[in-house]
Amino acid sequence: MDSTHLFPVPMRRPLAEAWDAGPEQFARSRPSGWCPGCGCEGVVEALAKAFAGLGAANKDILVAAGPGCANALPDSLLTYGVKAPAGLALSVGLGAKFANPDLTVVAVVGRSEALGSGCVALAGACRVNADITFIMLDDGLGAKPDERQAHAGALALAAGATFVGRAFSGEPAHAASMFLQALQHRGFSFVHLLCPCPGKDGLDASVRLRGRLRMREETASKTASSGPPVGPAAPGERSTASPGDLGAVLSACLETAPLTLGVLHEAADVPSWEESAPTVRRRGPAVRESLGLSEKEVSELEASLR
Amino acid sequence: MNLDLWVLGRRSEGVRLMGSVLLRLLSRSGLHARAWEPPRSGIPSERMVLRLSTGPERILAVPSGCGFLVAFDEEAVLDKASDVSGVILFDPDRAKVPAGTLRRHAVSVGLSSTGLRLAPGRWNMAALGGLARLAGLDTGLLDAVIREVRASEASESVAEDLLAAKAGFEAAGAAAPLAGLRLPRSDRKLLALSGAEALSLGALAAGCKFAAVGPASADSRALAWLEPRAAEYGVVLHHAPDDAGAVGAAIGAGHAGCRGLAVVEDSAGAARAMAFAEEAEIPVVVAALGGSCAAPGAAVPSGACRAVLVPTGPADVLDTVVEAFNLAERFQAPVFIMLDDSLTGGTETVSRIRLDASIDRGVWAPAHPSCAPGNPSPPYDRYSMTGNGVSPRAVPGHEGLCFAAVGAALSKLAAKRRSLGKGIVPLLVEGPTDAELTLVGSGSACSAMRHAMRHFNAGGQGRVNVLALRCLEPFQAEEALAPLKSARKMLLIEPGPSDSLSRLIRAETGVSIERRFSDPEGRPMDADALIRAVDEALHG
């Protein structure tokens, strides 16, 4: 039997045929192992809502998670997952996307990885603008005593990310909306998710953080708060950056008080990797290619070497 | 009669192009050839050397001697002229051959750029024409090869090339009788294949549809043949920002169900990614370039379940790449292919290559029958224990088989390692079994070992045999022990100074090989020096 065509990867279920799935179809109900009050629970909830909102099938979603608390995410989601070691989650996600552009790929890593061992991969992914959503779980607004505060959004923006947003795990509804917008963006989307760690910063870390947050007007009006209110958008108090004004967006990314939540930057007119890669444009997803060479190709190749 | 040629010049002067044309011309003339150029930085003004040997018999090693020299400039003349035993081709406008430099019987042939009215940058083509005349090669064939190799250039540029080659051919006519060389042509159908081309061709033959290269220039050069053809053959080519990223991306492609290849120079930097692929049972092939990586001891830590293959020559690189992809998917494990500089920088003529490879994708889980959108979690255990350690595989997109790639139990990996070892031919023994001396080696050294065996066994003598190790991980100690223990004397041939192969053999088999021969710089084995070393070992 010709094994060349065995086990082809099925086509993606079109979003137009979105099945009537709720968030519960994407999240497992088993214990996760995270600390009580951990923001990662909110991440699962928000991601599940976003997947449901996207209308994607479980089989067409891949979540690649880095080490640390993010590592338990694939266990909590009913999608394909990868629990990658330090520095590899985004590269693995990229490779999967390159091989099968039909997949919805999400990479979730902690701040240490995004700004450390995974930083090179992050810059590379921004550059190629592959249609991937990258979520950086920022567990501390306080950098370590011997570190300066890093501005991850500014880093992604400078590297060429075509979507930069910020959300808060304590606001899963808003975070879900942010994730959904990031997933729907055609190109590389970077979401800076503020996700306080109760284990390190105490159970009141989320409450303390809330006081420093301000919602962008347009997103604030779309989402409902599920806890003590995040500060409303107030003229003069928050960034007035509009998408496309990179200087103002950069300022918004660099602000620390208040921290603006919402879509900080979106360049919708930049072709994604999938839209511009010659192989994909010419031949379609690599994963659906027949393997091996045809007789004609063999003859041509041999002739070219003689 | 063989021709041993050195070409010295700068990269920007078209040294490499000259080599490409010459190799194709020789193979079309039915002549065997072997060429080598050292790793390059990619800087246009970089000095480079091309060494080429050609003759009617298969060339197994590049000799150190210099019969012909093509000297692009004064520096090249000063470097090498005194070693030349035959002819120096040089440009009198750029270099002088100092009186008294030449050895007895050696002659110098000047091809003046201005005298021949060459277009700028065409001296390489004039030298090709001159060389063809001196070696008795067909000028019509030379024209045809130049047209093919330069097919992508503007027609005016190709015309200038042809004019320059013709001018060089005619100008060298007077010196032809002095050169005293006429290579015998034949109707044999040969083709010239470099290790780097073989890597790309092997990937195509194996159905690799994703290739990632690291940032080092060597990584990119290794797939230089494939790059302009990638879209045509449906291969996605990714330039990763670092080697770990290249391996990570290839792992991602493998996880998605695509045959993924990573080409890296820093195999140690990619080791963590390989360990992850090993534990998560994701098939991936990594070609580790550079150095004298004859054994993984120094550069690649051994793991729980991976294969490390070492091809012996360009044609073997092609077959090994196909084998590596089949092993990777059959055993759901990472496979390293170690390519030393002599392999990636070397080209040889071969009579045939095999591109119609059979493809083995291993065992896959069937789509779950109960799987439906509303029931996305059927009982599928990606890492279920099986007798051979290989469990059915699923990839994203397969309905109802969602799982998280986490890591298999060590006991499962151990079972798979045993199965993997049985699936690989670990070594090759060539030559008489009762030889006086056994040459032991791996990688590009094997070709030089065969050269020495041919030399010492000429006339029906069975003095030398060869033990070529082609799989270094999992090392099959039992298979290796029999020929090692039955050897009367042994000489270990290592391409570099690391001593890693010697240590690996000692660690795995307990056999210590005292006599060693290596090139400390990791260059191709000097055929003459190797013959002397083998001779000493036979008499020692």
Short mmCIF file of C-alpha atoms in Angstrom, two decimals, chain A residues 1-13 19 21 24-26 28 57-63 71 74-75 77-88 90-100 103 117 120-125 127-128 273 277-280 282-306, chain B residues 24 27-28 148 189-193 197 201 204-210 225 229-242 244-259 272-274 276 282 329 350-366 372-377 380 394-406:
data_model
loop_
_atom_site.label_atom_id
_atom_site.label_comp_id
_atom_site.label_asym_id
_atom_site.label_seq_id
_atom_site.Cartn_x
_atom_site.Cartn_y
_atom_site.Cartn_z
CA MET A 1 0.00 0.00 0.00
CA ASP A 2 1.24 3.45 -0.84
CA SER A 3 1.74 5.08 2.51
CA THR A 4 2.26 8.47 0.94
CA HIS A 5 -1.36 9.42 1.26
CA LEU A 6 -2.13 7.71 4.54
CA PHE A 7 -3.33 9.76 7.46
CA PRO A 8 -3.87 13.08 5.78
CA VAL A 9 -4.68 15.89 8.13
CA PRO A 10 -8.37 16.71 7.70
CA MET A 11 -9.45 20.11 6.52
CA ARG A 12 -10.31 22.76 9.05
CA ARG A 13 -13.95 23.01 9.86
CA TRP A 19 -21.04 24.85 15.87
CA ALA A 21 -20.44 25.48 21.39
CA GLU A 24 -17.56 24.55 28.51
CA GLN A 25 -16.71 22.69 25.30
CA PHE A 26 -13.17 24.02 25.49
CA ARG A 28 -11.88 20.80 31.39
CA ALA A 57 -13.43 23.34 16.36
CA ASN A 58 -11.37 21.90 19.22
CA LYS A 59 -9.42 19.80 16.74
CA ASP A 60 -8.26 22.90 14.88
CA ILE A 61 -6.75 24.64 17.90
CA LEU A 62 -3.22 24.22 19.24
CA VAL A 63 -2.12 25.80 22.50
CA ASN A 71 2.51 24.89 31.55
CA PRO A 74 -2.95 22.62 27.92
CA ASP A 75 -4.20 20.24 30.61
CA LEU A 77 -8.16 23.08 27.76
CA LEU A 78 -9.93 20.65 25.44
CA THR A 79 -7.73 21.41 22.45
CA TYR A 80 -4.46 20.08 21.11
CA GLY A 81 -1.62 21.26 23.30
CA VAL A 82 2.11 21.29 23.77
CA LYS A 83 3.86 21.71 27.08
CA ALA A 84 7.16 23.08 25.88
CA PRO A 85 10.36 23.69 27.80
CA ALA A 86 11.80 27.15 28.30
CA GLY A 87 12.21 29.21 25.18
CA LEU A 88 10.47 26.82 22.80
CA LEU A 90 6.52 30.05 20.44
CA SER A 91 8.94 28.31 18.07
CA VAL A 92 6.93 25.10 18.29
CA GLY A 93 3.70 27.01 17.73
CA LEU A 94 5.24 28.79 14.75
CA GLY A 95 6.40 25.55 13.20
CA ALA A 96 2.94 24.03 13.59
CA LYS A 97 1.38 27.09 12.00
CA PHE A 98 3.87 27.06 9.13
CA ALA A 99 3.08 23.41 8.51
CA ASN A 100 -0.67 23.77 8.85
CA LEU A 103 -4.69 25.73 12.73
CA SER A 117 14.90 32.69 26.61
CA VAL A 120 14.56 35.93 20.26
CA ALA A 121 11.67 33.79 19.08
CA LEU A 122 9.22 36.58 19.94
CA ALA A 123 11.12 39.12 17.87
CA GLY A 124 11.40 36.63 15.00
CA ALA A 125 7.67 35.84 15.09
CA ARG A 127 8.97 39.98 12.06
CA VAL A 128 7.36 37.26 9.96
CA TRP A 273 2.84 35.20 6.67
CA ALA A 277 4.48 32.93 1.90
CA PRO A 278 5.22 31.71 -1.64
CA THR A 279 4.85 28.02 -0.82
CA VAL A 280 1.49 28.44 0.88
CA ARG A 282 1.28 28.34 -4.53
CA ARG A 283 0.61 24.96 -2.98
CA GLY A 284 -1.54 25.39 0.12
CA PRO A 285 -0.81 23.91 3.56
CA ALA A 286 2.38 21.87 3.67
CA VAL A 287 0.71 19.30 5.88
CA ARG A 288 -1.67 18.33 3.09
CA GLU A 289 1.04 17.80 0.48
CA SER A 290 1.59 14.32 -0.90
CA LEU A 291 4.94 13.06 0.25
CA GLY A 292 7.70 11.90 -2.03
CA LEU A 293 8.46 12.86 -5.60
CA SER A 294 6.56 12.01 -8.74
CA GLU A 295 8.29 10.13 -11.56
CA LYS A 296 8.41 13.35 -13.54
CA GLU A 297 10.02 15.23 -10.68
CA VAL A 298 12.58 12.46 -10.18
CA SER A 299 13.52 12.59 -13.86
CA GLU A 300 13.78 16.37 -13.85
CA LEU A 301 15.93 16.43 -10.75
CA GLU A 302 18.30 13.76 -12.03
CA ALA A 303 18.62 15.59 -15.33
CA SER A 304 19.43 18.81 -13.53
CA LEU A 305 22.41 17.18 -11.83
CA ARG A 306 23.95 15.69 -14.95
CA ARG B 24 29.68 19.21 -14.32
CA SER B 27 31.04 14.25 -14.93
CA ARG B 28 29.60 14.81 -18.40
CA GLU B 148 23.26 25.57 -18.23
CA LYS B 189 26.75 8.59 -17.07
CA LEU B 190 27.89 10.32 -13.91
CA LEU B 191 26.46 13.15 -11.92
CA ALA B 192 28.13 15.55 -9.53
CA LEU B 193 26.60 15.71 -6.09
CA GLU B 197 22.78 19.22 -2.40
CA LEU B 201 17.52 16.22 -2.39
CA LEU B 204 12.63 16.21 -1.09
CA ALA B 205 12.79 12.46 -1.66
CA ALA B 206 11.71 11.83 1.92
CA GLY B 207 8.69 14.11 1.64
CA CYS B 208 10.02 16.77 3.96
CA LYS B 209 7.70 19.75 3.60
CA PHE B 210 9.14 22.04 6.24
CA TRP B 225 20.13 24.39 -3.44
CA ARG B 229 13.10 25.53 -5.47
CA ALA B 230 11.22 25.27 -2.16
CA ALA B 231 7.89 26.67 -3.34
CA GLU B 232 8.01 24.51 -6.46
CA TYR B 233 8.24 21.36 -4.35
CA GLY B 234 5.86 22.53 -1.64
CA VAL B 235 8.50 23.00 1.04
CA VAL B 236 8.07 25.79 3.57
CA LEU B 237 11.49 27.23 4.36
CA HIS B 238 11.93 29.18 7.58
CA HIS B 239 14.95 31.22 8.63
CA ALA B 240 14.87 30.98 12.41
CA PRO B 241 16.51 33.58 14.62
CA ASP B 242 18.55 30.93 16.44
CA ALA B 244 17.00 26.31 19.13
CA GLY B 245 14.25 28.18 17.29
CA ALA B 246 14.98 26.25 14.11
CA VAL B 247 14.71 22.94 15.91
CA GLY B 248 11.64 24.16 17.82
CA ALA B 249 9.92 25.12 14.58
CA ALA B 250 10.75 21.76 12.99
CA ILE B 251 9.34 20.07 16.09
CA GLY B 252 6.19 22.16 15.74
CA ALA B 253 5.88 21.10 12.11
CA GLY B 254 6.41 17.49 13.14
CA HIS B 255 3.78 17.82 15.84
CA ALA B 256 1.38 19.18 13.21
CA GLY B 257 1.96 16.12 11.01
CA CYS B 258 4.49 17.49 8.56
CA ARG B 259 7.93 16.03 7.99
CA ARG B 272 17.31 20.96 24.82
CA ALA B 273 14.81 21.11 21.98
CA MET B 274 15.84 17.63 20.90
CA PHE B 276 11.86 17.76 24.41
CA ILE B 282 7.56 14.17 18.22
CA GLU B 329 8.07 8.86 12.07
CA VAL B 350 28.27 9.30 -8.45
CA SER B 351 26.76 6.95 -10.96
CA ARG B 352 23.22 7.15 -9.62
CA ILE B 353 21.11 8.49 -6.82
CA ARG B 354 17.83 7.19 -5.50
CA LEU B 355 15.07 9.75 -5.34
CA ASP B 356 12.06 7.39 -5.51
CA ALA B 357 12.29 6.47 -1.85
CA SER B 358 9.69 4.51 0.03
CA ILE B 359 8.04 6.44 2.83
CA ASP B 360 7.08 4.97 6.20
CA ARG B 361 4.88 7.20 8.33
CA GLY B 362 4.56 4.81 11.27
CA VAL B 363 1.41 4.08 13.25
CA TRP B 364 -1.37 6.63 13.48
CA ALA B 365 -4.49 6.65 15.60
CA PRO B 366 -7.71 6.31 13.64
CA ALA B 372 -18.45 14.67 17.31
CA PRO B 373 -18.36 18.38 17.88
CA GLY B 374 -20.30 17.95 21.06
CA ASN B 375 -18.10 15.16 22.30
CA PRO B 376 -14.58 16.34 21.88
CA SER B 377 -12.97 14.20 24.51
CA TYR B 380 -7.35 8.63 23.52
CA ALA B 394 -2.47 11.88 16.21
CA VAL B 395 -1.89 15.42 15.07
CA PRO B 396 -3.87 18.65 15.41
CA GLY B 397 -6.72 18.54 12.94
CA HIS B 398 -7.61 14.93 13.71
CA GLU B 399 -11.11 14.82 15.06
CA GLY B 400 -11.65 13.71 18.61
CA LEU B 401 -8.06 12.96 19.54
CA CYS B 402 -7.05 16.16 21.32
CA PHE B 403 -4.12 15.67 23.66
CA ALA B 404 -1.32 17.67 25.23
CA ALA B 405 2.18 16.75 24.16
CA VAL B 406 3.74 16.32 27.53
#
